[in-house]
PDB file of C-alpha atoms in Angstrom:
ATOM      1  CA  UNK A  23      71.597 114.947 106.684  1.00 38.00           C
ATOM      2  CA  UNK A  24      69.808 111.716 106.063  1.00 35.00           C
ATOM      3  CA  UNK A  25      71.969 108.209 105.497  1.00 39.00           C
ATOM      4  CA  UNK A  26      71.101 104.736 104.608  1.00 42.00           C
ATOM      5  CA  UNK A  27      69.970 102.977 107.938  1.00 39.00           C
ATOM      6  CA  UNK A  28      73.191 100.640 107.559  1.00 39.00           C
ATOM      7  CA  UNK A  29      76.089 101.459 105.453  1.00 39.00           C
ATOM      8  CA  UNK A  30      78.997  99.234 105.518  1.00 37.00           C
ATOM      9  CA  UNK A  31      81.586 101.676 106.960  1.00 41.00           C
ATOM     10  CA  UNK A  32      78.699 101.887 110.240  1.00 40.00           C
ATOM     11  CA  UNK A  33      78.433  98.314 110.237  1.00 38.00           C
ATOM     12  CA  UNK A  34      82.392  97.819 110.911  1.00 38.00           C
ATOM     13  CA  UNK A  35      82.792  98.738 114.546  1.00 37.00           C
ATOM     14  CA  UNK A  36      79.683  96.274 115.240  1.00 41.00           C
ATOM     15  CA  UNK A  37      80.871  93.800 113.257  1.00 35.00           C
ATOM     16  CA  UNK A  38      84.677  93.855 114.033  1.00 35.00           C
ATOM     17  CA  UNK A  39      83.871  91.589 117.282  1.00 36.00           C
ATOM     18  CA  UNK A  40      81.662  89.080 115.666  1.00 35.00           C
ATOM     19  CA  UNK A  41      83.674  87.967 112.717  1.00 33.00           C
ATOM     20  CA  UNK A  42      87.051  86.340 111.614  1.00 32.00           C
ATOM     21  CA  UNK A  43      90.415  88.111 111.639  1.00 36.00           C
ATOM     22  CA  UNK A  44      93.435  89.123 114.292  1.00 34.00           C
ATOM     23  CA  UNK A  45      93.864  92.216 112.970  1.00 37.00           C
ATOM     24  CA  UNK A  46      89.633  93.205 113.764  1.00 33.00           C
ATOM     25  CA  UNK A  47      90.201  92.334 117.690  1.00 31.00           C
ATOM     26  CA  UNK A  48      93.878  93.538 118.296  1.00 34.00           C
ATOM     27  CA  UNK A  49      94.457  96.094 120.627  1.00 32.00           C
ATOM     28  CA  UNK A  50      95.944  98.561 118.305  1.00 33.00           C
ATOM     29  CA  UNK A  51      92.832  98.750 115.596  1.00 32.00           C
ATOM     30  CA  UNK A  52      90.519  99.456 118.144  1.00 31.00           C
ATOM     31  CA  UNK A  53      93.039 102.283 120.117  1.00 30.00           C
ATOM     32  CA  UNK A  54      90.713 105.558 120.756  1.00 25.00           C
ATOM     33  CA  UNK A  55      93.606 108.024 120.918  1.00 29.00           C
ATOM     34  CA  UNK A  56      94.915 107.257 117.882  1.00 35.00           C
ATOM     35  CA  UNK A  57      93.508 106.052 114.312  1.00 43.00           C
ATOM     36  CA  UNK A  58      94.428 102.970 113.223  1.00 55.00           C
ATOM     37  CA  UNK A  59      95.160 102.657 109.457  1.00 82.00           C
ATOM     38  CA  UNK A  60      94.069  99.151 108.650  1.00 89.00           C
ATOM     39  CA  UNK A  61      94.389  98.343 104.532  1.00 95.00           C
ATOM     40  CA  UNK A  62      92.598  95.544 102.645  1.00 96.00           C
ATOM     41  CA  UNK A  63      94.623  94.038  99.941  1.00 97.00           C
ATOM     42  CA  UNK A  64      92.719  92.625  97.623  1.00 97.00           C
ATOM     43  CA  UNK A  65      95.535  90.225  95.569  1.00 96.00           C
ATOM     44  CA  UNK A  66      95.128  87.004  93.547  1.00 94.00           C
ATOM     45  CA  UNK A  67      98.967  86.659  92.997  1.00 94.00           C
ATOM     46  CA  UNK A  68     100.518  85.157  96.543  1.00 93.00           C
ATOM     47  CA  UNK A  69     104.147  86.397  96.064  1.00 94.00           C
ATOM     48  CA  UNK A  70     102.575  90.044  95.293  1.00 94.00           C
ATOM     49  CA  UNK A  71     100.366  89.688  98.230  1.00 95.00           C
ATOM     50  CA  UNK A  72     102.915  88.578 100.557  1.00 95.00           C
ATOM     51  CA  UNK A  73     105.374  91.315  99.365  1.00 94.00           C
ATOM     52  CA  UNK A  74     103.209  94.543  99.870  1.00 95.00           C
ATOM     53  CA  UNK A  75     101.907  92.968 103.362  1.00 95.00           C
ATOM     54  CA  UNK A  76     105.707  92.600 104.261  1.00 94.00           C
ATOM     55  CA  UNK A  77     105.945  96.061 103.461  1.00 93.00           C
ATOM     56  CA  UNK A  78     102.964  97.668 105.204  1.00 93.00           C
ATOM     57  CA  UNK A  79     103.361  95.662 108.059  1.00 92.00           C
ATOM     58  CA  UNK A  80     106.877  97.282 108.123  1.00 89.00           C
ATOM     59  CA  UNK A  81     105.215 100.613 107.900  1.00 87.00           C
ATOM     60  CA  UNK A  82     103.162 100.091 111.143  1.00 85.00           C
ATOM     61  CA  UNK A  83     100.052  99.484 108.742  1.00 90.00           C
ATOM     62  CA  UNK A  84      97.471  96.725 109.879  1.00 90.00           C
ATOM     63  CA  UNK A  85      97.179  94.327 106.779  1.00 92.00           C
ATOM     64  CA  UNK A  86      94.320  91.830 105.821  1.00 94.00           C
ATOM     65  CA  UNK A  87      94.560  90.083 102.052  1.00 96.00           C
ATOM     66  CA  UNK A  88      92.015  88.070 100.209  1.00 96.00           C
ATOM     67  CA  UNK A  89      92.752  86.943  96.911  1.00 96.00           C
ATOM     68  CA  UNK A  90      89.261  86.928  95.895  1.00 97.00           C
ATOM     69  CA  UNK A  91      86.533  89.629  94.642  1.00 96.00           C
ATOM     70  CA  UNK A  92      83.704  88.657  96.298  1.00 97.00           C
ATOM     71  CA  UNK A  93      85.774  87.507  99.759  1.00 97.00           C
ATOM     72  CA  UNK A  94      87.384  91.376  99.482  1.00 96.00           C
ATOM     73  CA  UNK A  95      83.610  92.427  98.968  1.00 96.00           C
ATOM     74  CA  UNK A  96      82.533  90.691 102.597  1.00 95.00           C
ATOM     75  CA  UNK A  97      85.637  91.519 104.287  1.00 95.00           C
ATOM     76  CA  UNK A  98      84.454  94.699 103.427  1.00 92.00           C
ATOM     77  CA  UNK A  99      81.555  95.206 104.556  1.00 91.00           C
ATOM     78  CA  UNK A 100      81.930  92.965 107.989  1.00 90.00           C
ATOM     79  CA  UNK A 101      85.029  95.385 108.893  1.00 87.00           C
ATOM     80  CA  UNK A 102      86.111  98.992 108.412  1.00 85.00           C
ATOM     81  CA  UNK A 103      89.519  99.801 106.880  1.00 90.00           C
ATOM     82  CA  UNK A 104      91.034 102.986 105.826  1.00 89.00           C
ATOM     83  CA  UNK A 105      91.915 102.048 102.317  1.00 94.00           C
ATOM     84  CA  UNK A 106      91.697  99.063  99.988  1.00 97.00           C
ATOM     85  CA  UNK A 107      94.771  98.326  98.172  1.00 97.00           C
ATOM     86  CA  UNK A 108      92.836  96.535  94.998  1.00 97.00           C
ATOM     87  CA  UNK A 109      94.081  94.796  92.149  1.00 96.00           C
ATOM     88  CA  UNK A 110      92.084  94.181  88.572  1.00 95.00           C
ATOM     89  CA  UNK A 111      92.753  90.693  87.390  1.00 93.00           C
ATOM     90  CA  UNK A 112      91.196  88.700  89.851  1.00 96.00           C
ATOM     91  CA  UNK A 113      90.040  84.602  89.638  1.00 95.00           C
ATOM     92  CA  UNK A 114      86.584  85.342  90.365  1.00 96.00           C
ATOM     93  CA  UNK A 115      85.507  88.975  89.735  1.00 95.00           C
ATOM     94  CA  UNK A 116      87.284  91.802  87.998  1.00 95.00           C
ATOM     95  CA  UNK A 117      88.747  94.674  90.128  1.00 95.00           C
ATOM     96  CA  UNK A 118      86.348  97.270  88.544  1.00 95.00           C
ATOM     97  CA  UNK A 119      83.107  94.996  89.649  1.00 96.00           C
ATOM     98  CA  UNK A 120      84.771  95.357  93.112  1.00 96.00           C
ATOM     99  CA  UNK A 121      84.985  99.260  93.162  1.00 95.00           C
ATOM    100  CA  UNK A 122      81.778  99.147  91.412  1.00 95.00           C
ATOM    101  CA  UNK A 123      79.982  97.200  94.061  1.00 95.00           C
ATOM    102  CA  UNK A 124      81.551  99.179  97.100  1.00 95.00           C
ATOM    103  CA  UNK A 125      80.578 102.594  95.144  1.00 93.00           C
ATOM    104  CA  UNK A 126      76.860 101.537  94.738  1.00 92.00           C
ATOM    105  CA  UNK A 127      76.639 100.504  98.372  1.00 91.00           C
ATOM    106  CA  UNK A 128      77.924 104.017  99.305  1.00 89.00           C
ATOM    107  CA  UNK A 129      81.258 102.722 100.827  1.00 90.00           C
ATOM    108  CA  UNK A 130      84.188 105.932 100.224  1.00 88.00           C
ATOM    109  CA  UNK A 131      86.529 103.446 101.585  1.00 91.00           C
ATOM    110  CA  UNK A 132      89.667 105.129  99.209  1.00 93.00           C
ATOM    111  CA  UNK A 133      90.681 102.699  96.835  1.00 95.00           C
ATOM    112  CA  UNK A 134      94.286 102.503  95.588  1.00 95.00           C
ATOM    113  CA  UNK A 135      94.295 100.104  92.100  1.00 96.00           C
ATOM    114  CA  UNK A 136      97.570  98.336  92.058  1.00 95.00           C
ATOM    115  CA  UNK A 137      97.327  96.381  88.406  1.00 93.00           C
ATOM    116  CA  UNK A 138      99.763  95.242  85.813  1.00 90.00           C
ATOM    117  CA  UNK A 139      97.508  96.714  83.860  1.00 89.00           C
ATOM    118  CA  UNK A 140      98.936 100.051  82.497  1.00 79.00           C
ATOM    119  CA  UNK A 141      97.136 100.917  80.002  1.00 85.00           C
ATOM    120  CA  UNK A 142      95.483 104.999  80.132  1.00 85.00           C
ATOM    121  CA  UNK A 143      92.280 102.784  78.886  1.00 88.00           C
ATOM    122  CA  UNK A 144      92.486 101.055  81.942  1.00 89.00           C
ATOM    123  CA  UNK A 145      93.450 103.889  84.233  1.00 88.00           C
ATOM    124  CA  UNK A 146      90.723 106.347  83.192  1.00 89.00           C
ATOM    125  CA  UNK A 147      88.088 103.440  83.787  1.00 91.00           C
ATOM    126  CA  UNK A 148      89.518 102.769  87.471  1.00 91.00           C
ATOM    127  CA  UNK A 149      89.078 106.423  88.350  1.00 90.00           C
ATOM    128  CA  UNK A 150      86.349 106.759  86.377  1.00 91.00           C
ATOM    129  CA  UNK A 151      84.462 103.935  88.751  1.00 91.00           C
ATOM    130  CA  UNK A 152      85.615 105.929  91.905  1.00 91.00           C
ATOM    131  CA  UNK A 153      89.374 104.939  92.665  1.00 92.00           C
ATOM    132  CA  UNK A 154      91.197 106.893  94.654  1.00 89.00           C
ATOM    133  CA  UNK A 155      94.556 106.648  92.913  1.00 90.00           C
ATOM    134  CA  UNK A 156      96.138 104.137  90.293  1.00 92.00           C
ATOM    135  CA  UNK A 157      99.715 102.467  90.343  1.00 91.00           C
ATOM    136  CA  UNK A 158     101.202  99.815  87.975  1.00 89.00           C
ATOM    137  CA  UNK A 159     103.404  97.025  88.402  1.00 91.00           C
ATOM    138  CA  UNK A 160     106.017  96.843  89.174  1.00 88.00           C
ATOM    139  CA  UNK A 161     106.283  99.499  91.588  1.00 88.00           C
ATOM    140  CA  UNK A 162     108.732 101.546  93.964  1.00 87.00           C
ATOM    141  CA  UNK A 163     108.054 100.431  97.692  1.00 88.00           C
ATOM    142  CA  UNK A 164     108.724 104.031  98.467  1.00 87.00           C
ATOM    143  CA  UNK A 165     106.333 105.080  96.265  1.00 88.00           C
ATOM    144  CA  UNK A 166     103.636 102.755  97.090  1.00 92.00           C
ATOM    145  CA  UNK A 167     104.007 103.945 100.959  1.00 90.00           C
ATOM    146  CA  UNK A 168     103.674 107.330 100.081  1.00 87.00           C
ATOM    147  CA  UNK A 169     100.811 107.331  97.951  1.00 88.00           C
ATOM    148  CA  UNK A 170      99.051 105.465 100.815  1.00 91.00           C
ATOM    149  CA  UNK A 171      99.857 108.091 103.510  1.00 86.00           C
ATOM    150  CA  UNK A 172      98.958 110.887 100.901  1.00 83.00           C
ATOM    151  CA  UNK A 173      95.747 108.940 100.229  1.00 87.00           C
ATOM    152  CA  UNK A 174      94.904 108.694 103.780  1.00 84.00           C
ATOM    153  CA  UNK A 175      95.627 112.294 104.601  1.00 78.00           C
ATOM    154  CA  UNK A 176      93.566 113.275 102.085  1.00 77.00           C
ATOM    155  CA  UNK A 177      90.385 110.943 103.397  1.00 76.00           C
ATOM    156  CA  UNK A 178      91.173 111.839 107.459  1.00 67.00           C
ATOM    157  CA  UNK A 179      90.798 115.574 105.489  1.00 59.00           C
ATOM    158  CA  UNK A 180      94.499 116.432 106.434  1.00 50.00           C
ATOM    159  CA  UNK A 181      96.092 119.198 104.129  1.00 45.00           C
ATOM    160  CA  UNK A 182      99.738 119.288 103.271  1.00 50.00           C
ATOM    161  CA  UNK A 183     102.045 116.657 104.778  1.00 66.00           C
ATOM    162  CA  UNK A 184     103.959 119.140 107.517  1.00 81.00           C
ATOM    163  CA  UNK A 185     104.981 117.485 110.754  1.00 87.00           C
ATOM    164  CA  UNK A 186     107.295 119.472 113.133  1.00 91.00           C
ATOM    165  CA  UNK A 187     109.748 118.867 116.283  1.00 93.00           C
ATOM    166  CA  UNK A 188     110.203 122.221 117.882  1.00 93.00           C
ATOM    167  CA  UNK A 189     111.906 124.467 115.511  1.00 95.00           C
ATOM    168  CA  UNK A 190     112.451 121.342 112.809  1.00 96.00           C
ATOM    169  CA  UNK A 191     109.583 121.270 109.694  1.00 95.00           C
ATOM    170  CA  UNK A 192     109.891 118.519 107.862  1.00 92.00           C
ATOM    171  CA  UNK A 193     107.474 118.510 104.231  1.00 86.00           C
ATOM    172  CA  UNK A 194     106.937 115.113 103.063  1.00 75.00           C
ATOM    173  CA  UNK A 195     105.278 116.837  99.863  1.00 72.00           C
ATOM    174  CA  UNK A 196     107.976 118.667  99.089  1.00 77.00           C
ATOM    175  CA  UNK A 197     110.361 116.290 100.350  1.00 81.00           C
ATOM    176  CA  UNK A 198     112.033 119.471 101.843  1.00 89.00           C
ATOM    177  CA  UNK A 199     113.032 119.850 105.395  1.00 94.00           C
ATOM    178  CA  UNK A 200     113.924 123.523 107.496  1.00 95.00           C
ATOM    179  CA  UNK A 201     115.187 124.826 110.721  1.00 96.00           C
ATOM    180  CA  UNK A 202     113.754 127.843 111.924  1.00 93.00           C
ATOM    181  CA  UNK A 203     113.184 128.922 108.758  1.00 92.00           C
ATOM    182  CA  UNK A 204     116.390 127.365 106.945  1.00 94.00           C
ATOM    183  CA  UNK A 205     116.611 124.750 104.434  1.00 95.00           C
ATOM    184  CA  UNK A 206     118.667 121.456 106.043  1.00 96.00           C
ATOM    185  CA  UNK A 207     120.110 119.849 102.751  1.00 95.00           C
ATOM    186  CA  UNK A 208     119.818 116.311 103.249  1.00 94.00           C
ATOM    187  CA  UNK A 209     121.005 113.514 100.771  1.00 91.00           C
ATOM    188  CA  UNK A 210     117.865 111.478  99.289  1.00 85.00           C
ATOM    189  CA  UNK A 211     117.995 108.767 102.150  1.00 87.00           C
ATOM    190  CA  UNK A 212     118.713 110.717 105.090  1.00 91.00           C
ATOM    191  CA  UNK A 213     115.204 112.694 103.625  1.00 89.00           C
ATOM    192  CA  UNK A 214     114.193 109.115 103.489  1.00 85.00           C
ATOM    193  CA  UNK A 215     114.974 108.295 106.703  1.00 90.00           C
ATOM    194  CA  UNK A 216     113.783 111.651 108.314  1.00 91.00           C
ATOM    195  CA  UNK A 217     110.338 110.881 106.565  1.00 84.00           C
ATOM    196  CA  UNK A 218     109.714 107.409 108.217  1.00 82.00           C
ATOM    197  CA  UNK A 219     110.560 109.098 111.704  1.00 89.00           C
ATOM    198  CA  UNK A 220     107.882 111.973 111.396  1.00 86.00           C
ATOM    199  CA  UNK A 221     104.811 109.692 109.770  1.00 77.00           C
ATOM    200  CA  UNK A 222     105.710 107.738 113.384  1.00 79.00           C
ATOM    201  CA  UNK A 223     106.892 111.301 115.166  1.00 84.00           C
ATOM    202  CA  UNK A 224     106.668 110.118 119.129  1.00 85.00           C
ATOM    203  CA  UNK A 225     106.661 106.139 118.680  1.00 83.00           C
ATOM    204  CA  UNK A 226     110.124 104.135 118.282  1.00 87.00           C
ATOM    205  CA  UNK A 227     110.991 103.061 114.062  1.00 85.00           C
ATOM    206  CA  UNK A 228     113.341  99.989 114.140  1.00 85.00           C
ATOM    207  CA  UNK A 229     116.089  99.418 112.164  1.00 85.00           C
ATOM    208  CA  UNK A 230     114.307  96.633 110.037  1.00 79.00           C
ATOM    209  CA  UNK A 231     111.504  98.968 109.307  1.00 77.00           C
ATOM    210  CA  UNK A 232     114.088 101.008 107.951  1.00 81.00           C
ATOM    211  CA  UNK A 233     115.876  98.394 105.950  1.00 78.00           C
ATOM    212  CA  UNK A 234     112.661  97.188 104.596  1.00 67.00           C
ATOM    213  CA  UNK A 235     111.480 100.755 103.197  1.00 65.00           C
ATOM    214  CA  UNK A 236     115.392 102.113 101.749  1.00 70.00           C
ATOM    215  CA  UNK A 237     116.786  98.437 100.575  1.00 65.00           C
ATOM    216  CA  UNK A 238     115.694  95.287  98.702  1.00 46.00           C
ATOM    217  CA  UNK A 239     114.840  92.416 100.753  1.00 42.00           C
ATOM    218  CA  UNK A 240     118.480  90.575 100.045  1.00 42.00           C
ATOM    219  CA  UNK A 241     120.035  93.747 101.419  1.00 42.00           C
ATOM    220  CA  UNK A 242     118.628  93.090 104.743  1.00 42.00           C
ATOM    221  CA  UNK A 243     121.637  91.012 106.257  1.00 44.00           C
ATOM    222  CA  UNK A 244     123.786  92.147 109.361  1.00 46.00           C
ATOM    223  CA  UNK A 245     126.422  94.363 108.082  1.00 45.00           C
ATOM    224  CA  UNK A 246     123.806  96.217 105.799  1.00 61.00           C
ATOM    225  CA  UNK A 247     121.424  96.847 108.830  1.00 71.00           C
ATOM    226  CA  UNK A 248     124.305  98.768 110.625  1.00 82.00           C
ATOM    227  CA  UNK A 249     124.074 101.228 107.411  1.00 86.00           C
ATOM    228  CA  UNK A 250     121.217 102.432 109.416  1.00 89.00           C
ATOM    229  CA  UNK A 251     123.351 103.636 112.161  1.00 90.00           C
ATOM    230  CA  UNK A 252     125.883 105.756 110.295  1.00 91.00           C
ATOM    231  CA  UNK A 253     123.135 107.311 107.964  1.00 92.00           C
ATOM    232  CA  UNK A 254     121.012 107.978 111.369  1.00 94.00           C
ATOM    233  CA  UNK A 255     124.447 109.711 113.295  1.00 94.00           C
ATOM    234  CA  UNK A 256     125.101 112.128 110.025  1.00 95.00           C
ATOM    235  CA  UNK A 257     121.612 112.908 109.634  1.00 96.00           C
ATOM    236  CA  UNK A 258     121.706 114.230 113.409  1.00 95.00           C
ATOM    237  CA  UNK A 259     124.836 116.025 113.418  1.00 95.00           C
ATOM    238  CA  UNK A 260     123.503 117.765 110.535  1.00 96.00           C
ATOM    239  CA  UNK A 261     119.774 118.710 112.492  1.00 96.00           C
ATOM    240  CA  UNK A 262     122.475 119.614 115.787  1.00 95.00           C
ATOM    241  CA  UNK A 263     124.578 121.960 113.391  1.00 96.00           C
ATOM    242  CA  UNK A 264     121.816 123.101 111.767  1.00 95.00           C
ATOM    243  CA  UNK A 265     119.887 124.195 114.943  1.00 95.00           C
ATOM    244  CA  UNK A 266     122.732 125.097 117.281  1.00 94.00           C
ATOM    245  CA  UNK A 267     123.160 121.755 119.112  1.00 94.00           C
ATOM    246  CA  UNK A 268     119.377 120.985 119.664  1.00 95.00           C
ATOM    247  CA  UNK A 269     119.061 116.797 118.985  1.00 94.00           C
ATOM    248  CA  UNK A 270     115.617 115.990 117.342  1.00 96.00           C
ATOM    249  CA  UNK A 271     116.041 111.892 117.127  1.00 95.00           C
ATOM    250  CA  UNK A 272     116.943 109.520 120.151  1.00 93.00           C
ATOM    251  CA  UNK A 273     117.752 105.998 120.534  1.00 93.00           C
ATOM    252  CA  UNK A 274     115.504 103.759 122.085  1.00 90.00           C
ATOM    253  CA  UNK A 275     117.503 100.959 122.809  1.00 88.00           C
ATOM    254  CA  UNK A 276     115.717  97.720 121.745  1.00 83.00           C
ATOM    255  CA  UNK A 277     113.313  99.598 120.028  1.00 84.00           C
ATOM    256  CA  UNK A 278     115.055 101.849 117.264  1.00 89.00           C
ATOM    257  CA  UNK A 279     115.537 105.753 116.791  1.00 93.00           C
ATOM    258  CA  UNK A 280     112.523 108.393 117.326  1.00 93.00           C
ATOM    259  CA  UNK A 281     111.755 111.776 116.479  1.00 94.00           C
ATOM    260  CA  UNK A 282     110.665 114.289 119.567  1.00 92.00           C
ATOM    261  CA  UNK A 283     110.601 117.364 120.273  1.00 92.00           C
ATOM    262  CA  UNK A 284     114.196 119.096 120.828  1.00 87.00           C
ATOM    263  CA  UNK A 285     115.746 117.563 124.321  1.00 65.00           C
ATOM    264  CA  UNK A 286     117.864 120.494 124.653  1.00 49.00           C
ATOM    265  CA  UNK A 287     121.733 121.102 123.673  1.00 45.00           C
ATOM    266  CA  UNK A 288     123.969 117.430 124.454  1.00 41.00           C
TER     267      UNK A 288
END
């Protein structure tokens, strides 16, 4: 099937080494075994901005953040990203020129419209110009993290949100998790908590990670972080009683707690 000679999404990889940013050159983005997800924010208000890169960045996400239309527009096209986080009332251009721009010039970058904007007027005209998904402010960090992953699923043409650890399924759709078959009743963060380890299943989540995604910012002082530690022992004991003694999430001293593949009966 024919294509446009250069479309911005093929310009990316060329144009990653030739132009500004960290996040373009670091090792991680341009990893072949593994895909990246590197998000444009697109955010006039700095305390907004700063607060969902905190976030991502928590997440594992790669970040970049313009506060401008047309800067969002060129960072777009120079680099590739795997969704644009893109808000409507912007200094220079409006957030619907944006997606309009990137639609004409055939970029399916997914867009996620983060406004204050919450009007069904306004929502039906954001899809309607090719977004992805639409969230008002203010907004649920949980919720914003999920809709992302769901998003990207979606574009890397993943179906339903299932990741598994030997005889452990854990449905991040359903928010439901089994073992061998059996529902593991889990409180809403130990779910929580369980969720962060499979999006990451195999690589280390730290204990701020976790504090950032389940607590306000002002909860994240020393005594609160150990919180982490006695909602990560009962969610184990309740995967090792569930499954006979099998233990699905070790410490990684230094690093945090992962999810593997059963290590046997401890």
């Amino acid at each position: 099937m024919k294509s446009p000679p250069r479309t911005p999404r093929e310009h990316a990889r060329d144009a990653a080494g030739e132009t500004k940013g960290s996040d373009a050159r670091s090792p991680s983005a341009s990893s072949t075994d593994e895909l990246a997800t590197r998000i444009l924010v697109v955010e006039d208000d700095r305390a907004a901005a700063a607060a969902i890169e905190l976030i991502l960045r928590a997440e594992g996400f790669e970040c970049e953040t313009t506060d401008l239309g047309e800067e969002g527009l060129e960072i777009s096209r120079a680099r590739e990203h795997e969704l644009v986080i893109l808000d409507l009332d912007l200094p220079d251009i409006d957030g619907y020129e944006v997606l309009r721009r990137l639609r004409d010039a055939r970029d399916r970058t997914p867009v996620l419209i983060l406004s204050g904007l919450a009007n069904i007027d306004n929502r039906i005209k954001g899809l309607g110009y090719g977004a992805d998904d639409f969230m008002t402010k203010p907004f649920d960090k949980r919720e914003l993290i999920a809709r992302i992953r769901a998003i990207v699923r979606r574009d890397r043409g993943h179906g339903q949100a299932r990741v598994t650890a030997g005889r452990l399924s854990i449905n991040m759709d359903t928010k439901s998790a089994e073992i061998g078959g059996k529902p593991v009743h889990l409180t809403g963060k130990e779910f929580a908590i369980l969720e962060m380890l499979a999006s990451r299943k195999g690589q280390p989540v730290s204990k701020q990670s976790f504090m950032t995604q389940l607590y306000s910012a002002d909860a994240g002082d020393e005594p609160a972080s150990k919180i982490i530690d006695v909602f990560m022992s009962k969610l184990r004991k309740k995967l090792m009683d569930a499954s006979g003694g099998e233990n699905y999430i070790a410490t990684i001293w230094g690093s945090g707690y992962v999810l593997r593949d059963p290590a046997g009966r401890d």
